[in-house]
XYZ file of C-alpha atoms in Angstrom:
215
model
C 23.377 5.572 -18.515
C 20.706 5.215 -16.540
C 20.831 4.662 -12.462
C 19.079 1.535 -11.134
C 17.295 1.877 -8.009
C 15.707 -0.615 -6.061
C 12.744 0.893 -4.184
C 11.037 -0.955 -1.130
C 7.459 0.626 -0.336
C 5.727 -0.506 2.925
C 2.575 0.327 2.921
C -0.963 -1.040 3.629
C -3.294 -1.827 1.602
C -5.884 0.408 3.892
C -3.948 3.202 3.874
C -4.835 6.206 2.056
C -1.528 8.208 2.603
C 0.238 4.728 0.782
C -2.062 5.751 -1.826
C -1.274 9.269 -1.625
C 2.760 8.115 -1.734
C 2.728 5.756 -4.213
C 0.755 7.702 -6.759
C 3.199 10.661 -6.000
C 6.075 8.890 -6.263
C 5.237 6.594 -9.674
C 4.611 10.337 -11.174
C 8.063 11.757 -9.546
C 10.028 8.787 -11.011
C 7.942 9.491 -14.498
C 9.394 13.368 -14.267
C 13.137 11.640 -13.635
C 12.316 9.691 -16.744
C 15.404 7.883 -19.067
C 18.032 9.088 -15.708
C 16.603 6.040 -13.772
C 15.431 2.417 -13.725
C 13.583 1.243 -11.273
C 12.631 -1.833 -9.409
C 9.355 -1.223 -6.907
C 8.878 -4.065 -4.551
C 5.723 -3.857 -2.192
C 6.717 -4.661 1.508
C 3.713 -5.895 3.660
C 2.193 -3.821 6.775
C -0.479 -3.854 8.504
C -2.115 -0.530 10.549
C -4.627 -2.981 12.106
C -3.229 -6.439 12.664
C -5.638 -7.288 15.504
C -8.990 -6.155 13.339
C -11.751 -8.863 13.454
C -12.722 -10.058 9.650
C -15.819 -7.951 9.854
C -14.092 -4.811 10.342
C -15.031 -1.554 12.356
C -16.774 1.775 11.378
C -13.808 3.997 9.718
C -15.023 6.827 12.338
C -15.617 5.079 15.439
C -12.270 3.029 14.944
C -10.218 6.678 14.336
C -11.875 8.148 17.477
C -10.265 4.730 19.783
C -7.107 4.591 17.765
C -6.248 8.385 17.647
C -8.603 10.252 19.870
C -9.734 12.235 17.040
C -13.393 13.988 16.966
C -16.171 13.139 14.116
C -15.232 16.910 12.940
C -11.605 15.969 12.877
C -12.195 12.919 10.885
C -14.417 14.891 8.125
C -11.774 16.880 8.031
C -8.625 14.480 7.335
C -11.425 12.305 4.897
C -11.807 15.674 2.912
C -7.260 16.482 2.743
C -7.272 12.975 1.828
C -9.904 13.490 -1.283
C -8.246 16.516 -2.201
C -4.550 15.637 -2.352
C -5.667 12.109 -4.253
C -8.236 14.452 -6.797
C -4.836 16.565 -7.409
C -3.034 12.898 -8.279
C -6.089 11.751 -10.123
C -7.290 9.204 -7.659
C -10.808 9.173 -6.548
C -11.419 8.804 -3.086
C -14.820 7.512 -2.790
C -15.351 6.561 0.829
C -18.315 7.946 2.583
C -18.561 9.021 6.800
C -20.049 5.452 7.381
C -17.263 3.264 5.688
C -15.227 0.431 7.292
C -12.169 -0.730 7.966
C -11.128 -4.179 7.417
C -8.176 -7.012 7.906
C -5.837 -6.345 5.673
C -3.176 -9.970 6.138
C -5.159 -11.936 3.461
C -4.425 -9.298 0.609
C -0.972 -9.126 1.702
C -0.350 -12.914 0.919
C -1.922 -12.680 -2.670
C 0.262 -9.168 -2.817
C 3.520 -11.757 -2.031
C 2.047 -14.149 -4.618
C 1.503 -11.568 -7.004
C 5.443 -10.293 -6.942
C 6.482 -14.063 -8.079
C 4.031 -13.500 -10.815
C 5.006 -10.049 -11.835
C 2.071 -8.317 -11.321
C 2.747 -7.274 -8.311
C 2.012 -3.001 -9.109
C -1.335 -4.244 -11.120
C -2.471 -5.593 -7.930
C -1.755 -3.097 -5.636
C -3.436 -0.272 -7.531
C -6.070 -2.887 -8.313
C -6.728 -3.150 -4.256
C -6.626 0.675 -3.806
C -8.926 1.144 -6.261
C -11.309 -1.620 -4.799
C -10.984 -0.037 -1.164
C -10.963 3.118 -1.379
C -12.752 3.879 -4.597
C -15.198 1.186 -4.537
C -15.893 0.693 -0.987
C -15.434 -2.968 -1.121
C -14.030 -5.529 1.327
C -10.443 -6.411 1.077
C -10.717 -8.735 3.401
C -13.474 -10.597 1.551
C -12.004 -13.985 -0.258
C -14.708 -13.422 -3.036
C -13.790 -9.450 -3.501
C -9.903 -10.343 -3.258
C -10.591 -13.312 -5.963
C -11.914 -10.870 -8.396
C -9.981 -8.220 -7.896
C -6.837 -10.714 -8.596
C -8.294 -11.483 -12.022
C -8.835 -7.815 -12.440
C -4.975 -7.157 -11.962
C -4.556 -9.923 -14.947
C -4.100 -12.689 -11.988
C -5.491 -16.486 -12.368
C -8.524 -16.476 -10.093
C -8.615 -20.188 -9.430
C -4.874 -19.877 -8.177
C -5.621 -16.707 -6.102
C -8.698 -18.930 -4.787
C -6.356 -21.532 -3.459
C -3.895 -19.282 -1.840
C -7.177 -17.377 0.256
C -7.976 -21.026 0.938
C -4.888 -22.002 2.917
C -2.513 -20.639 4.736
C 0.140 -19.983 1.697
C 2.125 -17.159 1.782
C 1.311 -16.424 5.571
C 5.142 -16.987 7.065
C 6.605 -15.230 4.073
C 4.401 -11.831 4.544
C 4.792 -12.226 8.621
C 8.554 -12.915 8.168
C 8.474 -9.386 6.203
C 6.502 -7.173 8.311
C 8.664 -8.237 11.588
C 11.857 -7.426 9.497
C 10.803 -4.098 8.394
C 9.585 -3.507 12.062
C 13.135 -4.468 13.208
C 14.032 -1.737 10.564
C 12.458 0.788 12.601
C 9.583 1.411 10.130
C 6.576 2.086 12.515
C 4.041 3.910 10.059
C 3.653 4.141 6.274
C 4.213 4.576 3.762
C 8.020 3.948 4.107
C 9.757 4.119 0.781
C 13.440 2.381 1.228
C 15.522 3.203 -1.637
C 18.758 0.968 -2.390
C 18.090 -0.128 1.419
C 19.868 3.126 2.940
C 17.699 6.091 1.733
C 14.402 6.239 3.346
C 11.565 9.046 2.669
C 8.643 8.526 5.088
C 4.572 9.703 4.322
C 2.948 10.561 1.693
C 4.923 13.365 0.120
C 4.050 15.229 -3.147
C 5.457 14.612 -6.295
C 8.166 17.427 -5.971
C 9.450 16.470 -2.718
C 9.965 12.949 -4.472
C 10.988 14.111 -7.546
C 13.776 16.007 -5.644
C 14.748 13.040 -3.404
C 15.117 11.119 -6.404
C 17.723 13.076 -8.485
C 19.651 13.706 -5.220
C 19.960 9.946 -4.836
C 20.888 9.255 -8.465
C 23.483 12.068 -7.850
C 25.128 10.819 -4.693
C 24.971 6.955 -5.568
């Protein structure tokens, strides 16, 4: 009989590592196969709460966050596009890209779990980020990418139009704060078992059948 597991990940949706994890694990659980059912439930969290709508170089905002040089940067971009070639995920983003608030695509992220399309969206947004280089913090890019992800675009519309959704998704990102959670991704597992970064399938894979063992 197979061994439900209820799987929290807290990631951003400007995050390549979440990428990196998620990918990883969704192929880990795959390699698990009939030994497990699970339920993946995106928790909202934001690297850059304070960003202005019109975002900041990718470079020049890495340099004041983390000190890091433009050599250092090229460097992580080019892991980054390596690890998500092995997953088969394209990481398209050139030197000059930008980073961008990320609060508006968590709300349609919360609306998108009560419609149960919840993963569609999030690989939807990845895609549109990181492969694309588009604006997720753009009402018309987050609108289409909605309907892309099999989402009503006039509903998505009013929820970018209002503030719906906005006390839920802050509600969630102080509680998983409280939690301790303080980068991602952060994949909770049954709310005890937590596996932090963007690990490779294996490492998942392993974590996995250890937990349906123990549990």
């Amino acid at each position: 009989m197979a061994k439900h597991l209820q799987i929290d990940f807290v990631s951003d949706v400007s995050c390549p590592w979440c990428v990196i994890g998620l990918i990883a694990l969704e192929q880990a659980i795959a390699r698990v196969g009939d030994d497990v059912e699970v339920t993946m439930q995106f928790q909202p969290f934001e690297l850059n709460p304070n960003m202005p709508r019109e975002g900041q170089d990718i470079t020049e905002h890495i340099a004041e966050k983390y000190g890091s040089t433009p050599a250092q940067s090229a460097a992580n971009r080019e892991m980054i596009r390596a690890r998500g070639e092995e997953l088969g995920f394209t990481f398209g983003m050139a030197p000059k890209s930008r980073i961008y608030n990320t609060f508006d695509a968590h709300r349609l992220l919360h609306w998108s779990e009560e419609e149960g399309r919840q993963v569609a969206l999030k690989h939807a947004l990845f895609d549109a980020y990181f492969t694309e280089g588009r604006d997720p913090s753009s009402h018309e890019v987050l609108v289409d990418v909605a309907g892309k992800a099999g989402l009503d675009r006039d509903r998505a519309a009013k929820v970018l139009a209002t503030d719906e959704f906005a006390d839920q998704v802050r509600a969630r990102e102080k509680f998983f704060v409280r939690q301790g959670i303080n980068s991602v991704p952060a994949v909770i597992i049954n709310e005890r078992h937590l596996i932090a970064g963007g690990q490779p399938v294996d490492v998942f894979e392993q974590a996995l059948r250890q937990i349906i063992a123990e549990d």
